[in-house]
Short mmCIF file of C-alpha atoms and ligand atoms in Angstrom, two decimals:
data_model
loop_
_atom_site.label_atom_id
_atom_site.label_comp_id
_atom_site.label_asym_id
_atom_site.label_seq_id
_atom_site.Cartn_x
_atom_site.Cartn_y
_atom_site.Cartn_z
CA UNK A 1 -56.03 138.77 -51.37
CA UNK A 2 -59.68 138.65 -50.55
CA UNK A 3 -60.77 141.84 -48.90
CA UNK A 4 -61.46 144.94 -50.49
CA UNK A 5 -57.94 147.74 -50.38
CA UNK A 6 -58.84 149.81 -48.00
CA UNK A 7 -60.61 153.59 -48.95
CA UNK A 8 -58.08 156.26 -48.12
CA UNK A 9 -58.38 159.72 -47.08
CA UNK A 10 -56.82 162.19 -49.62
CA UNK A 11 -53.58 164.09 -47.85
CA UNK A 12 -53.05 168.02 -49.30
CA UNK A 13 -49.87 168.90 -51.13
CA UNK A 14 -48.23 169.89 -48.41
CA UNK A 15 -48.32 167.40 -46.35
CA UNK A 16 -47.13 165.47 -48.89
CA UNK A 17 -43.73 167.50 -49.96
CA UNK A 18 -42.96 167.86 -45.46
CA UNK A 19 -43.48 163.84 -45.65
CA UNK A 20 -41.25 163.60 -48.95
CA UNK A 21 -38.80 165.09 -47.08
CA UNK A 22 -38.32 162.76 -44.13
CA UNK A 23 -38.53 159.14 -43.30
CA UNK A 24 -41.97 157.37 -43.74
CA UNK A 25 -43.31 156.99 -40.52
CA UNK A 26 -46.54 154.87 -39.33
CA UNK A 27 -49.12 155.50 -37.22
CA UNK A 28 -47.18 154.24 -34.38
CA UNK A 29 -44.38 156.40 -35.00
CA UNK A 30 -42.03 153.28 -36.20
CA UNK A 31 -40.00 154.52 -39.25
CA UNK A 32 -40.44 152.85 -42.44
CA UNK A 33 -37.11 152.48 -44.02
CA UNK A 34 -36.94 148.50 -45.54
CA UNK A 35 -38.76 147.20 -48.36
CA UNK A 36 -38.97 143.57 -49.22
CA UNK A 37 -39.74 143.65 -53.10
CA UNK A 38 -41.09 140.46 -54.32
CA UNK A 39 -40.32 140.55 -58.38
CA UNK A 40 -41.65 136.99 -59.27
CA UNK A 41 -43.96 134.35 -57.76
CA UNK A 42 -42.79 131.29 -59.51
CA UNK A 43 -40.19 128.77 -58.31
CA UNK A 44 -38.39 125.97 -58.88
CA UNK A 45 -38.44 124.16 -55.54
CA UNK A 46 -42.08 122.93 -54.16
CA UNK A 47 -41.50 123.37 -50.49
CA UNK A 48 -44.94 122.38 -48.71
CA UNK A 49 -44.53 124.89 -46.10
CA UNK A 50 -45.16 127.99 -49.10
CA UNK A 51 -47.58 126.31 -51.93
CA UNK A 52 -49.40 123.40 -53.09
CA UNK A 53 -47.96 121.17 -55.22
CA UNK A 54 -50.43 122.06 -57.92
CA UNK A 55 -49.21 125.92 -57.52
CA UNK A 56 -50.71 128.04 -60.26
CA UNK A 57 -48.37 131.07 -61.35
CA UNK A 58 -49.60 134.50 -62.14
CA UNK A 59 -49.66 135.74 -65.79
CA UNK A 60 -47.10 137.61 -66.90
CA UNK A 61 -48.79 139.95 -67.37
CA UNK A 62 -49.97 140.40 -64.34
CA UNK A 63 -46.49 140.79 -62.61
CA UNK A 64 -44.61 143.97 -62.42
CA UNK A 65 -42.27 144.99 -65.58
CA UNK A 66 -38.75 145.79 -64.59
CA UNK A 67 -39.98 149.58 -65.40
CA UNK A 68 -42.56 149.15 -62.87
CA UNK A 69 -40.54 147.61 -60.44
CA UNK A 70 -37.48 150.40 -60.76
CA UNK A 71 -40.37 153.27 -60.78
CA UNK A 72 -41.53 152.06 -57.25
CA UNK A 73 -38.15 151.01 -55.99
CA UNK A 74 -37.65 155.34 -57.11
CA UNK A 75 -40.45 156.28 -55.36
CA UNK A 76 -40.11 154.18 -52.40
CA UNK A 77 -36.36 156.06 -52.30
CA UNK A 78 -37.64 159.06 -52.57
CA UNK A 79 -40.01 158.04 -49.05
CA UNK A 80 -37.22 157.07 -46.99
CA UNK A 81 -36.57 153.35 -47.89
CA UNK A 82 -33.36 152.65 -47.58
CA UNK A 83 -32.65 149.14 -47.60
CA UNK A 84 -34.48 146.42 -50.55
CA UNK A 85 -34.34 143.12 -49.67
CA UNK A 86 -35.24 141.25 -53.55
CA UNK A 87 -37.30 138.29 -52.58
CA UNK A 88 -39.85 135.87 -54.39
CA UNK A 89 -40.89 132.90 -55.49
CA UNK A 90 -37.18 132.53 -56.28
CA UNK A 91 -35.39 135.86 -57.87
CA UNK A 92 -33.43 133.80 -59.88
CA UNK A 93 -36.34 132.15 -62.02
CA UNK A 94 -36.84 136.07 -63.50
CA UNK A 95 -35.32 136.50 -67.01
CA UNK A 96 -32.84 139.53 -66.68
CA UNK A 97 -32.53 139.32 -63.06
CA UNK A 98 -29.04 140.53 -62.83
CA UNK A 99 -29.69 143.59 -64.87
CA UNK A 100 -33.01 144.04 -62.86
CA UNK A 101 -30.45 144.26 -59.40
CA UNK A 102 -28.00 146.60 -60.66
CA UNK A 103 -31.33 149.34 -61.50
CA UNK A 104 -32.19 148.51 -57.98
CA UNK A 105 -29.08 148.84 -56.72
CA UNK A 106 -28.18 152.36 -58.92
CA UNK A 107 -31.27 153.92 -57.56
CA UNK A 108 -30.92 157.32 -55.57
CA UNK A 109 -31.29 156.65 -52.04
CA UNK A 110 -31.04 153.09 -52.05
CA UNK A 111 -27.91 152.19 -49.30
CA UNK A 112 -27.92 148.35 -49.66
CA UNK A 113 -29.46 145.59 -51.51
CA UNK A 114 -29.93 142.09 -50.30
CA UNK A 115 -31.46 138.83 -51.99
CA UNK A 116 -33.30 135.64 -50.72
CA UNK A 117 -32.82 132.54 -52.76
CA UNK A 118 -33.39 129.13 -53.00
CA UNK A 119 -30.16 128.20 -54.62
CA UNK A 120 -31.05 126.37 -57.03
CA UNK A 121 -29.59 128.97 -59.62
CA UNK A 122 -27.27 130.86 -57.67
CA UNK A 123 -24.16 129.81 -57.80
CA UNK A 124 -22.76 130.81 -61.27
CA UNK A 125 -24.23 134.31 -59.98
CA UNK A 126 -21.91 134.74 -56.73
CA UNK A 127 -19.05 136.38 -58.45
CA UNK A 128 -21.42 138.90 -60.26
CA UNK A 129 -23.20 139.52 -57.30
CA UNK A 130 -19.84 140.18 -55.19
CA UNK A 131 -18.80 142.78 -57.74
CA UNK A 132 -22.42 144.24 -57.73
CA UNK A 133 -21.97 144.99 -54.09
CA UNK A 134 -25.04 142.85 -52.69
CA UNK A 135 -24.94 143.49 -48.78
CA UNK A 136 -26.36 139.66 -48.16
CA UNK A 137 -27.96 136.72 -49.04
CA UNK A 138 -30.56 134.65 -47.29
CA UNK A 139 -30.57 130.73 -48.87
CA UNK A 140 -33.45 129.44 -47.51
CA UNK A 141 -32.53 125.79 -46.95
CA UNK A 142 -34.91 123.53 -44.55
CA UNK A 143 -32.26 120.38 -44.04
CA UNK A 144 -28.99 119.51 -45.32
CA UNK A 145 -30.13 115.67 -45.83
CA UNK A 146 -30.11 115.21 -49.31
CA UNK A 147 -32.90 112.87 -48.69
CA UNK A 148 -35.18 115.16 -46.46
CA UNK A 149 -34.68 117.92 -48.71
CA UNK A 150 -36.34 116.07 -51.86
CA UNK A 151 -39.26 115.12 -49.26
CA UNK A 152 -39.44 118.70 -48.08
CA UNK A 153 -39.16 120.37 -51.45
CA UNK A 154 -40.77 117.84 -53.90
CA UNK A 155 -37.49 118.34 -55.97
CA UNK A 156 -34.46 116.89 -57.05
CA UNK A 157 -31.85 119.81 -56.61
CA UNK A 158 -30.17 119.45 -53.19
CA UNK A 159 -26.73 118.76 -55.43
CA UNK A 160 -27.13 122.67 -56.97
CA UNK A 161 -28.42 124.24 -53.65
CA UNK A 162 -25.50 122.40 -51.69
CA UNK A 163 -23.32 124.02 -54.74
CA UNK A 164 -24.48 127.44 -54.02
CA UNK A 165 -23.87 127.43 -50.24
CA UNK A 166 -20.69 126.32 -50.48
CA UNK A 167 -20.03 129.15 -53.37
CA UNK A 168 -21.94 131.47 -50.59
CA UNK A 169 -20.38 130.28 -47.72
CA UNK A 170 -16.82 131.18 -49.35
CA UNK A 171 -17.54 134.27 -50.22
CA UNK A 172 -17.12 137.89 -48.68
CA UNK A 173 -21.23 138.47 -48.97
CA UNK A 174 -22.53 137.87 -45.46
CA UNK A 175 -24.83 134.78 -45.42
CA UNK A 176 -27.65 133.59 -43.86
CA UNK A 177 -29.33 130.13 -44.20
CA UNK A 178 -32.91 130.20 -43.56
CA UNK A 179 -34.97 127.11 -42.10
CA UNK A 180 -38.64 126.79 -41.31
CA UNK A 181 -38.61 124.13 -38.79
CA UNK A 182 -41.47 121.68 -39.29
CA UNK A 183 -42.78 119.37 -36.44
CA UNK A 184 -41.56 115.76 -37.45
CA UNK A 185 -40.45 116.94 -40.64
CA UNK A 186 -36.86 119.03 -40.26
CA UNK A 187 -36.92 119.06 -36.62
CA UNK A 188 -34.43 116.82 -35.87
CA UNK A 189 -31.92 118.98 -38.09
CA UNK A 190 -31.59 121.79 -35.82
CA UNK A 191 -28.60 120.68 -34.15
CA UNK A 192 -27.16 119.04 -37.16
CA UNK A 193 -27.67 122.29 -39.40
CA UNK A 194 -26.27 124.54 -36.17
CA UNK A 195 -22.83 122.45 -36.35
CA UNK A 196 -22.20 123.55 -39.63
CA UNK A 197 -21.55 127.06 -38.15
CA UNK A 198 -18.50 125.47 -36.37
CA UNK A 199 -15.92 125.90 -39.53
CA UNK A 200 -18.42 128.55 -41.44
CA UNK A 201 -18.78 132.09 -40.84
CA UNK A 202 -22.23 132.09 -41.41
CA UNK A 203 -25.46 132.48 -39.54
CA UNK A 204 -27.96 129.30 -39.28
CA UNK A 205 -31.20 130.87 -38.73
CA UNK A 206 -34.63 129.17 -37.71
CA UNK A 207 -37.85 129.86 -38.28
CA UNK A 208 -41.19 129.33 -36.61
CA UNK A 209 -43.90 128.00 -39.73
CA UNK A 210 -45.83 130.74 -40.43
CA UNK A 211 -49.51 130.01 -42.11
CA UNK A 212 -49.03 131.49 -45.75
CA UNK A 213 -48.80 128.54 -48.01
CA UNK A 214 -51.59 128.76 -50.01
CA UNK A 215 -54.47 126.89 -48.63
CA UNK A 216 -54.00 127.11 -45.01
CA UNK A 217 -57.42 128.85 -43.47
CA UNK A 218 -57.12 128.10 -39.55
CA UNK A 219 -54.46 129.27 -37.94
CA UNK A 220 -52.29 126.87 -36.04
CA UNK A 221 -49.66 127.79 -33.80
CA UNK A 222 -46.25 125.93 -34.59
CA UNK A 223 -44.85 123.49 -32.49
CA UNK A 224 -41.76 124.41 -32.57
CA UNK A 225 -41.72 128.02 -31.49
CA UNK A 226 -38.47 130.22 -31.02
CA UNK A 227 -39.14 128.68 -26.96
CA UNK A 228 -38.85 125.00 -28.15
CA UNK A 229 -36.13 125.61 -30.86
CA UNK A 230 -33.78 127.67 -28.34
CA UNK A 231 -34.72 125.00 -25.23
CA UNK A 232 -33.09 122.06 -27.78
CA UNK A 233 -30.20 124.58 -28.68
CA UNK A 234 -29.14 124.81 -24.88
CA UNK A 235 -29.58 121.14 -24.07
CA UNK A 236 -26.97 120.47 -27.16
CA UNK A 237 -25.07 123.28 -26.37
CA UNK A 238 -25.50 124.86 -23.05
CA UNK A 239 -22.44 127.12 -23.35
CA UNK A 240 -24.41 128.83 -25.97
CA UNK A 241 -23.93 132.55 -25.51
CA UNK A 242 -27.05 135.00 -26.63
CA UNK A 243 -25.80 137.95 -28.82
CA UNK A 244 -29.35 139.85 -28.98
CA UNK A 245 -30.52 141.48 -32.50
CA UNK A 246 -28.32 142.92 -35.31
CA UNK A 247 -30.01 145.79 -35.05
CA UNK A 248 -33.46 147.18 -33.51
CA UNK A 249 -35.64 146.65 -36.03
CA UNK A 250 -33.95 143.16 -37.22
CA UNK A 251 -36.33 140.22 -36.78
CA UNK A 252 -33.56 137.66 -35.74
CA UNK A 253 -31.94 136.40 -32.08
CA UNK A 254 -28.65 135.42 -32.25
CA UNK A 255 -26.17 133.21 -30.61
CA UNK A 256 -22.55 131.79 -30.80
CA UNK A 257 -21.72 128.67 -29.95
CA UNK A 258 -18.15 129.22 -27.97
CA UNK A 259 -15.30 128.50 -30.21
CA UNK A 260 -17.90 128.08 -33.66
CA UNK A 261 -17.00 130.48 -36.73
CA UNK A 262 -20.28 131.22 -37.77
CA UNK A 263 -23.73 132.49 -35.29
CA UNK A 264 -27.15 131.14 -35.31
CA UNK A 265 -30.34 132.63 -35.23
CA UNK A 266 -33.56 132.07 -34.27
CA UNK A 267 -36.74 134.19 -36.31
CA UNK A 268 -39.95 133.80 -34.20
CA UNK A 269 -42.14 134.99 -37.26
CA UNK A 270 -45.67 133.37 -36.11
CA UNK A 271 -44.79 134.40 -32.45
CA UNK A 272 -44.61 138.24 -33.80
CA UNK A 273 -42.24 139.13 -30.61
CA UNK A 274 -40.49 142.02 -32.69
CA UNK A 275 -43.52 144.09 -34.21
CA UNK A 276 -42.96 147.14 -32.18
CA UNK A 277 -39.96 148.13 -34.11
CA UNK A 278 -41.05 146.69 -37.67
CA UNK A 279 -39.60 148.44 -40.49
CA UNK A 280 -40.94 147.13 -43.24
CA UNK A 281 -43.48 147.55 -46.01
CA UNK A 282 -43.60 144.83 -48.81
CA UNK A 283 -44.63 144.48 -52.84
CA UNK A 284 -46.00 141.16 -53.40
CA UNK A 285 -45.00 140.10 -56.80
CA UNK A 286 -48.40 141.33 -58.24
CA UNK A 287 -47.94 144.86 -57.07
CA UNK A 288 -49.81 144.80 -53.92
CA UNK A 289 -48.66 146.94 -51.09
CA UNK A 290 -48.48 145.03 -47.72
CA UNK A 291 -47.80 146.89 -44.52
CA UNK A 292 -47.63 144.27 -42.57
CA UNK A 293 -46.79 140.24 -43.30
CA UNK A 294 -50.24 139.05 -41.80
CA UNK A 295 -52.37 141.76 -43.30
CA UNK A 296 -54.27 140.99 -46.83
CA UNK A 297 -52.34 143.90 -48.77
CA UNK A 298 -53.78 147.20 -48.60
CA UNK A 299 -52.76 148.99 -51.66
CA UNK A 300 -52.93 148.02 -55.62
CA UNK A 301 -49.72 149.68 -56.60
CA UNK A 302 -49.52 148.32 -60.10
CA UNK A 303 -53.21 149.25 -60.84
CA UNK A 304 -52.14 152.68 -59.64
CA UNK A 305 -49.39 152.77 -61.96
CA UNK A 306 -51.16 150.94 -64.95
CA UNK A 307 -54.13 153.80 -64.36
CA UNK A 308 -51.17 156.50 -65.10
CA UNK A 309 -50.69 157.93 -61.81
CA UNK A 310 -47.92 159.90 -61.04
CA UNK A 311 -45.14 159.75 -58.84
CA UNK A 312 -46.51 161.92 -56.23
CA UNK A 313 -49.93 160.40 -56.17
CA UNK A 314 -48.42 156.98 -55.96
CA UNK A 315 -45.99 158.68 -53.00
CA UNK A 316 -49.25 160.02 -51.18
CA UNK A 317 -50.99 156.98 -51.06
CA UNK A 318 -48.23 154.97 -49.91
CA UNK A 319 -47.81 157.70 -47.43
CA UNK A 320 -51.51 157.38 -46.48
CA UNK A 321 -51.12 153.44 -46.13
CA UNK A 322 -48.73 153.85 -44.07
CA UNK A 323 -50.35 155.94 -41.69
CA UNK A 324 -52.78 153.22 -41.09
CA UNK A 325 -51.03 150.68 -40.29
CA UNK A 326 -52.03 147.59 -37.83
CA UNK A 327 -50.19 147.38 -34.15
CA UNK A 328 -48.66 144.30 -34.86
CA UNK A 329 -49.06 141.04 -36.87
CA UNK A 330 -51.51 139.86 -34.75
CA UNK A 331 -53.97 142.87 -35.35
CA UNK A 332 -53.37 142.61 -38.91
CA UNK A 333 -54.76 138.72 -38.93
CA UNK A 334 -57.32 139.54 -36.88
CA UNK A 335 -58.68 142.92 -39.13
CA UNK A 336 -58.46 140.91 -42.48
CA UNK A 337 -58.36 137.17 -42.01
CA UNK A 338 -61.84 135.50 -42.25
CA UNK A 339 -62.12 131.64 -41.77
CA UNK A 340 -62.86 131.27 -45.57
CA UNK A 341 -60.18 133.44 -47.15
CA UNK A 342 -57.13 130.63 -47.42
CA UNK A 343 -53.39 132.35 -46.55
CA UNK A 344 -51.44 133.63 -49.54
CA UNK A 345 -49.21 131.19 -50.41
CA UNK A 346 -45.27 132.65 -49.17
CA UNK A 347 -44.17 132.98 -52.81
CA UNK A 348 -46.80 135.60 -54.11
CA UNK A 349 -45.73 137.41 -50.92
CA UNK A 350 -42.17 137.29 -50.62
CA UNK A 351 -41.20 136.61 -46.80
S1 SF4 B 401 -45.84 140.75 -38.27
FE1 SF4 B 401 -46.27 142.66 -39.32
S2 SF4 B 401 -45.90 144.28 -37.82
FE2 SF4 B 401 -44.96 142.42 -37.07
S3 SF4 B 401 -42.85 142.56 -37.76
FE3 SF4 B 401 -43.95 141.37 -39.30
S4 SF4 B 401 -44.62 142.88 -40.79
FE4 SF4 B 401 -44.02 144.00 -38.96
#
């Protein structure tokens, strides 16, 4: 994060308790109700796409207790957030991690609670997490090649990641695989990775590559936008039927393949063709309040709570935040991406 938080005006009392009240709305009258919490940066996998080989981890120290992270899931609650999607790095690296989901989950206000993992770890997890009530689970999983995965990630554990979507796929927690579809890298698994929704119920999602891996500075477009991966969906199967969005604000476009058990999806996340209903506000695993995915973080929340702020202060100036928000994703680049900050790298931010 490169550029300075941005100065907020101060909001009166009142304000304040009307805006405790009701949902957390932005300047653009879009109702804030999902946060994606980010409670580690480190990871087990290497994937090129989200960090350099050579990634360097934060201190400890400077991620956010399980205290911390429970106070502002609280707080957040008490704005309107609804629904936490537990992101990373990979959750499963953090010591205590299942006792960390259950606060989450036990916290006033909060509706449902949903993970994004690597799978790596997860499998001996599933039953716990069945019995905890997790609404879903994203794997993010770029092939199912054994040998393209170990290119792609830089790692040896296809074996345990294949483990854990099979232990996913069988269970009653709604699954979706996530895959960032490289140019010449995973491209030629789209079809390959859709036929696997022919005897699973579950959804095969793709993603356009975004730039946050850690050293990118010029923005590229992908080549394989949500146009390109859809065009190559049709050719393979042109009886495939579009199904539209889970919901309004959700960021994926589905489809069935006629006579296929599971759906797939298609997430057009450098495209930014779904920012007029975002819902979402993120914690990167540092503490820093994001807005927006493409904006540089606009709010030091653990400094705020390491300073011994209270609840309502910390309430206010997410409030305040959130009332100056950017139209979309492609505002927020443009307002705080210079040519000679690099990106984030995806696992400080959390997807
Ligand atoms: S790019 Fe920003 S505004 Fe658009 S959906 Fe993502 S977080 Fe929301």
């Amino acid at each position: 994060m490169h550029s300075e938080i941005m100065q907020l005006p101060v909001l009166s009392a009142q304000t304040l308790t009307n805006q405790a009240s009701t949902t957390l709305v932005d300047n653009f009258g879009r109702a804030i109700t999902y946060l994606r919490l980010a409670v580690t940066d480190r990871c087990n996998l290497r994937c090129a796409y989200c960090m350099p080989e050579d990634m360097r981890f934060l201190p400890t120290k400077e991620l956010l207790t399980d205290a911390e992270i429970v106070r502002l899931v609280e707080v957040c609650a008490a704005l309107g957030i609804r629904k936490v999607r537990v992101t990373g790095g990979e959750p499963f690296v953090r010591k205590g991690i299942m006792g960390l989901l259950r606060e989450i989950k036990q916290t006033r206000g909060i509706e449902d609670v949903h993970i994004t993992t690597n799978g790596v770890l997860t499998a001996p997890h599933v039953p716990e997490m069945e019995k905890l009530g997790i609404a879903s689970v994203n794997l993010s999983m770029d092939t199912f090649d054994e040998k393209r995965f170990f290119e792609l990630t830089r790692r040896n554990e296809f074996r345990a990641v294949w483990g854990s979507f099979e232990a996913l796929a069988a269970s009653p927690i709604p699954l979706s695989v996530n895959a960032v579809i490289m140019d010449g890298k995973n491209s030629d698994d789209v079809i390959a990775m859709s036929e696997q929704t022919k005897h699973r119920n579950f959804i095969m999602r793709f993603i356009e590559e975004m730039p946050f891996n850690g050293g990118t500075h010029k923005v590229v477009a992908p080549v394989w936008t949500y146009k390109k991966i859809l065009s190559a969906l049709q050719e393979a199967f042109p009886s495939i039927e579009a199904l539209g969005r889970h919901d309004h604000a959700a960021t994926a476009e589905l489809y069935r393949i006629p006579g296929y058990a599971g759906q797939v999806g298609i997430i057009a996340g450098f495209s930014r063709t779904f920012c007029g209903a975002c819902n979402r506000i993120r914690i990167t695993a540092k503490g820093i309040l994001k807005t927006c995915l493409y904006d540089n973080g606009v709010l030091d929340l653990k400094r705020l709570l390491r300073e011994g702020a209270s609840d309502d202060a910390v309430k206010e100036a997410i409030i305040i935040a959130v009332q100056h928000r950017f139209r979309d994703g492609f505002e927020a680049e443009r307002h705080t991406h210079s040519a000679s900050a690099a990106f984030d790298s995806m696992s400080e931010i959390g997807g």
